[in-house]
Amino acid sequence: MKWDEFFVTGDPLIYGADVSIALTLIGVIFVLTYFKKWKWLWTEWLTTVDHKKLGIMYVMAAVMMLFRGGVDALLMRAQLTVPDAGFLDSTHYNEIFTTHGTIMIIFMAMPFLIGLMNVVIPLQIGARDVAYPFLNAVSFWTFFMGAMLFNISFVIGGSPSAGWTSYVPLAGLELSPSVGQNYYLLGLQIAGIGTLLTGINFLVTILKMRAPGMKLMQMPIFTWSSLITSVIIVFAFPVLTVALALMTFDRLFGSHFFTLMDGGMPMLWANLFWIWGHPEVYIVILPAFGMFSEIISTFARKTLFGYKAMVYSMVVIAGLSFLVWVHHFFTMGAGGAVNSFFSITTMLIAVPTGVKIFNWLFTLYKGRIKFTTAMLWSLAFIPNFVIGGVTGVMLAMAAADYQYHNTYFLVAHFHYVLISGTVYACFAGLHFWYPKMFNHRLNEKLGKWTFWIFVAGFNLCFFPMYFLGLAGMPRRVYTYGAADGWMSLNVLATMGGVLMGIGFLILVYNIYFSFRYSPRETTGDPWDGRTLEWATAAPVPFYNFAHVPEVKGHDAYWIAKKEGRAKEKKPYKPIHMPSNSGVPVIMSTFFFISGFGMVFSWHWMSIAGLIGVLATMVIRSFDYDKGFYVSVEEIEKHEQTTE
Amino acid sequence: MKRIKSMLAFVMFMSVFVLGGCSNLTVLDPKGPVAEQQANLILFSIGLMLFIVVVVFVLFTLILVKYRERKSGPDYEPPDIEGSTFLEIIWTVIPIIILIALAIPTVKTIYALEEPPEATAHKEPVVIHATSVDWKWVFSYPEEDIETVNYIHIPEDRPILFKLASADSMGSFWIPSLGGQEYTMAGMMTELYLQADEPGEYRGRNSNFTGEGFADQVFTVTAETEEDYAEWVEEAQEAPELTQEKYNELMLKGHADEMTFSSTHLEWVNHAMDAEYATKVRNGLPLDEDNSHGSHEDHEDSEDEDHDSHKGHGDHDDHSKSEDKDTHSESH
């Protein structure tokens, strides 16, 4: 292989990216060396098993990925603004929409939510960490290495270009011979390990680690949503793992699971993909629902209306999420009975979702609504998500779907639910729990600027797309002709996209601005919160709670505040905490090396990487470190400084 | 309040723009009974959905205006309301009723679209095999013995039965003016009834992403009167015959101009039964020795499985499978 086959060449955009990646790397290495921060980086971050720090790293990585996916989106919008534009060629455009979709779902939405879950869940249930802190670090680092492996395809070897759904035969070796598709398979496979472990970890954490007195039906609603999400992850992700492995065999070792030749079954891929893929969209929406519930309840100063109905509706949604996958390909000709069945199961999801919408509205009813930035995002979610939801019901009607399928109508629908659901929730949750992560709030004024610009831009970008779909514009076309008559709506959409980009930049500036100028927290309860995370001190000590809190009902901290138990003094006891470990980051690096070798079919490299993975597992197995105890003196010292 | 007003103004401004920009909503301007059924279903559902949207938006606005802190003051302490079984039953039952109202016409239409349109069901449908190949469309009229590339002619007011297949990647056959789409797959056959009610030129395309040349994988549909159609058929039957050599050129990736032939490729391959043909041509692998009978045998072999595998036929010819294995792996 020659060097110009290894590196992507010939495109000024890519050369620009090469230079900026190199400069950033050199800059980071220089800063770390100059300020002698290498040891700090290793002991405080790379080897940490603290759920709060892992959560912060998840969120930071997700914001980076949001930037990458957002740039992809803006490039697409630039190309589609006018007919017959020559800004991007077909191949380049195809790569960009493929990476946009994959990155936004797998490497942005999920890690953002999982990051916030990491920060919040142990605090909400009154625990000192998750059930398996070491495993949690493995989760983060495999996600991170998977994401990096996927991202370097951009400059080394070429990006995948068969869509984030990677439908075969198109994504097979015959029709996509470049290594790009291998990056997709291995990047997702490695990151998928992390997600599956997260599912197991949070399932056990929530079931076993709750503070004394917290019954299942007294858990905060975000904890409930995370529990249900974990169950979905545990059932759905193995399907993706197997499907990715089979396609990897097809592409690397000449098997014929999904090929056209020798009796392969391409349609099996579509089925497997969506048996994972549809639950996946609920994996990224249920935690969002949970966050909105917490935030709406907090800033309406009311307990959640219909708590039980909220819980049951999420359980029903989770169950139905496994029964609707065929609606992604009603047009495959499966026949009337199959399409009718999946139409109806899909429509049924609207019932529990509708219940939730009305319960949120009635949580606001008779409340005292305070329009903080976090609350604004949560409120804007309701009308926008309803638009996305009702068009979802329209798409569920198979006979009509034959006309919507593969068009911008569909694109508009899923952006309406994923952006106003998941992305709004990420922003709302970020503003809401920011004080728990960084011990200061994000600036409200800048936050509101981001909010208004982004929400206006979002609606301007995606609402016209419903009409583009009805006007017959298919998704994934890199250009269209003037005679198609799609230009005016596309111009609107691009304007909206630019506004969203500006909103994002203000958010990034806000992070910097607040870091410099925001007053530090002193109370640990900036919003007059209702759940246990607000009972922790500011900054949150690494052991979270000096005393394990006692729970007497849901909205535990609110009740404690009302009863005057919030600041009780009791004698401390030593606290058992897990030790840091360098194994997760090293193991994941070996995964990365092995994956990179497989991408290029350099088997010596992939085997070496796998041996490394195995070796780190053996080292971990013979590790008898049982953690350490925080002494009473140390706790006292901590509690005095943080009071 | 100011913000809500400015937001409303913005929404109104936007909707004017949007509605101005889309005088040509093809899907809602049907030119045949299939598209018409779908357009009716879509309009009906938009009506019901608008009702829901209005209810939620009105409630939402009223609650936000009435219970914002600036109005109630910082001393107001909201009551804790745990929930209301009565209200929650109401907003469970009403959506269920709405969904039933949607589900009944949906299921009816799903089944109706499996059959030729009711009004013309007594007429013999025109059968056209549509095959997607990267990145072109090949159409075969077996009864008329005509093959065209990237365009078709159809008679008005007569059901057209499209038998869909793909030579390689999965495509989707879509003529928005005449009706919804259906996938084309290699080794499978899907069927789609469409019909044009009036003469005219309609655009058809592949709507399912197939890679580099996807955006231009389009074709034109000319619907005309029975007489004009018969005339076109006669004319087309005078075109040169399609040779297998010529056809194999079409199997290579790339675009093609409009073409007409007076024989069809079904004589030697039916992609609905042979998923491997295009791949073999591209890699220079030997095609089945006795081509004219190959597809026929496949058909018999797979007949037992017809019942459970869609409307299509898998390729289950074990002989060709084992023969190809060695040569195929060499090619990589």
Short mmCIF file of C-alpha atoms in Angstrom, two decimals, chain B residues 17-151:
data_model
loop_
_atom_site.label_atom_id
_atom_site.label_comp_id
_atom_site.label_asym_id
_atom_site.label_seq_id
_atom_site.Cartn_x
_atom_site.Cartn_y
_atom_site.Cartn_z
CA PHE B 17 -42.65 31.61 3.23
CA VAL B 18 -43.00 27.85 3.37
CA LEU B 19 -46.42 27.76 1.79
CA GLY B 20 -45.25 30.18 -0.88
CA GLY B 21 -42.30 27.97 -1.65
CA CYS B 22 -44.22 24.79 -2.20
CA SER B 23 -46.90 25.19 -4.77
CA ASN B 24 -45.79 21.86 -6.21
CA LEU B 25 -46.42 19.27 -3.51
CA THR B 26 -46.31 16.32 -5.89
CA VAL B 27 -47.50 13.82 -3.32
CA LEU B 28 -50.66 15.84 -2.61
CA ASP B 29 -51.35 16.36 -6.33
CA PRO B 30 -52.11 12.79 -7.38
CA LYS B 31 -52.38 11.77 -11.04
CA GLY B 32 -53.73 8.28 -10.49
CA PRO B 33 -55.97 6.25 -8.17
CA VAL B 34 -53.09 4.82 -6.10
CA ALA B 35 -51.54 8.20 -5.36
CA GLU B 36 -55.03 9.54 -4.78
CA GLN B 37 -55.83 6.98 -2.08
CA GLN B 38 -52.55 7.84 -0.42
CA ALA B 39 -53.09 11.59 -0.70
CA ASN B 40 -56.55 11.21 0.85
CA LEU B 41 -55.12 9.19 3.71
CA ILE B 42 -52.39 11.78 4.23
CA LEU B 43 -54.84 14.70 4.23
CA PHE B 44 -57.15 12.87 6.64
CA SER B 45 -54.27 12.20 9.02
CA ILE B 46 -53.01 15.78 8.77
CA GLY B 47 -56.49 16.92 9.83
CA LEU B 48 -56.57 14.71 12.91
CA MET B 49 -52.99 15.56 13.79
CA LEU B 50 -53.65 19.29 13.50
CA PHE B 51 -56.44 18.85 16.04
CA ILE B 52 -53.97 17.30 18.50
CA VAL B 53 -51.35 19.96 17.79
CA VAL B 54 -53.86 22.75 18.38
CA VAL B 55 -55.08 21.24 21.67
CA VAL B 56 -51.54 20.87 23.02
CA PHE B 57 -50.35 24.26 21.79
CA VAL B 58 -53.35 26.09 23.25
CA LEU B 59 -53.03 24.35 26.63
CA PHE B 60 -49.29 24.95 26.61
CA THR B 61 -49.61 28.66 25.88
CA LEU B 62 -52.42 29.22 28.40
CA ILE B 63 -50.53 27.45 31.19
CA LEU B 64 -47.26 29.24 30.51
CA VAL B 65 -48.92 32.64 30.44
CA LYS B 66 -51.04 32.05 33.51
CA TYR B 67 -48.52 30.38 35.80
CA ARG B 68 -45.25 32.15 35.02
CA GLU B 69 -43.46 33.40 38.08
CA ARG B 70 -43.56 37.06 37.01
CA LYS B 71 -47.33 36.91 37.26
CA SER B 72 -47.89 34.77 40.33
CA GLY B 73 -45.11 36.48 42.30
CA PRO B 74 -42.26 34.91 44.29
CA ASP B 75 -44.42 34.20 47.35
CA TYR B 76 -46.89 31.92 45.65
CA GLU B 77 -46.27 28.35 46.77
CA PRO B 78 -47.72 25.85 44.26
CA PRO B 79 -49.89 23.06 45.62
CA ASP B 80 -48.52 19.55 45.33
CA ILE B 81 -50.78 17.59 42.99
CA GLU B 82 -49.85 13.93 42.75
CA GLY B 83 -51.93 13.29 39.67
CA SER B 84 -55.46 12.63 38.60
CA THR B 85 -56.63 9.19 37.56
CA PHE B 86 -59.66 10.69 35.84
CA LEU B 87 -57.63 13.09 33.69
CA GLU B 88 -55.03 10.47 32.92
CA ILE B 89 -57.69 8.03 31.73
CA ILE B 90 -59.08 10.77 29.50
CA TRP B 91 -55.78 11.45 27.80
CA THR B 92 -55.17 7.76 27.36
CA VAL B 93 -58.57 6.98 25.90
CA ILE B 94 -58.89 9.93 23.51
CA PRO B 95 -55.57 9.18 21.74
CA ILE B 96 -56.62 5.53 21.46
CA ILE B 97 -59.84 6.61 19.76
CA ILE B 98 -57.89 8.86 17.40
CA LEU B 99 -55.51 6.01 16.61
CA ILE B 100 -58.37 3.64 15.86
CA ALA B 101 -59.74 6.30 13.52
CA LEU B 102 -56.37 6.32 11.78
CA ALA B 103 -55.69 2.60 11.89
CA ILE B 104 -58.88 1.50 10.13
CA PRO B 105 -58.37 3.47 6.91
CA THR B 106 -54.65 2.68 7.08
CA VAL B 107 -55.18 -1.07 7.13
CA LYS B 108 -57.90 -0.81 4.48
CA THR B 109 -55.58 1.15 2.20
CA ILE B 110 -52.65 -1.19 2.83
CA TYR B 111 -54.75 -4.10 1.55
CA ALA B 112 -56.32 -2.07 -1.25
CA LEU B 113 -52.88 -1.18 -2.61
CA GLU B 114 -52.00 -4.86 -2.91
CA GLU B 115 -54.66 -5.17 -5.62
CA PRO B 116 -55.19 -3.30 -8.89
CA PRO B 117 -57.30 -0.12 -8.50
CA GLU B 118 -60.97 -0.99 -8.03
CA ALA B 119 -62.39 1.07 -10.89
CA THR B 120 -60.22 -0.63 -13.51
CA ALA B 121 -59.85 -4.05 -11.92
CA HIS B 122 -61.70 -5.63 -14.81
CA LYS B 123 -59.01 -4.53 -17.28
CA GLU B 124 -56.00 -6.72 -17.93
CA PRO B 125 -52.98 -4.97 -16.33
CA VAL B 126 -49.89 -4.11 -18.35
CA VAL B 127 -46.98 -6.04 -16.85
CA ILE B 128 -43.65 -4.24 -16.70
CA HIS B 129 -40.54 -5.67 -15.05
CA ALA B 130 -38.54 -2.80 -13.57
CA THR B 131 -34.96 -3.59 -12.67
CA SER B 132 -32.62 -1.19 -10.95
CA VAL B 133 -28.95 -1.43 -11.86
CA ASP B 134 -26.29 0.99 -10.53
CA TRP B 135 -27.32 3.69 -11.66
CA LYS B 136 -30.03 3.20 -14.24
CA TRP B 137 -33.43 1.59 -14.73
CA VAL B 138 -34.12 -1.28 -17.10
CA PHE B 139 -37.77 -1.96 -18.03
CA SER B 140 -39.04 -5.10 -19.73
CA TYR B 141 -42.49 -5.55 -21.25
CA PRO B 142 -42.60 -9.36 -21.56
CA GLU B 143 -45.93 -9.51 -23.40
CA GLU B 144 -45.01 -6.80 -25.89
CA ASP B 145 -41.40 -8.04 -26.05
CA ILE B 146 -39.98 -4.58 -25.53
CA GLU B 147 -37.11 -3.46 -23.32
CA THR B 148 -36.39 0.16 -22.47
CA VAL B 149 -33.78 1.94 -20.40
CA ASN B 150 -34.57 4.94 -18.21
CA TYR B 151 -38.04 5.60 -19.64
#
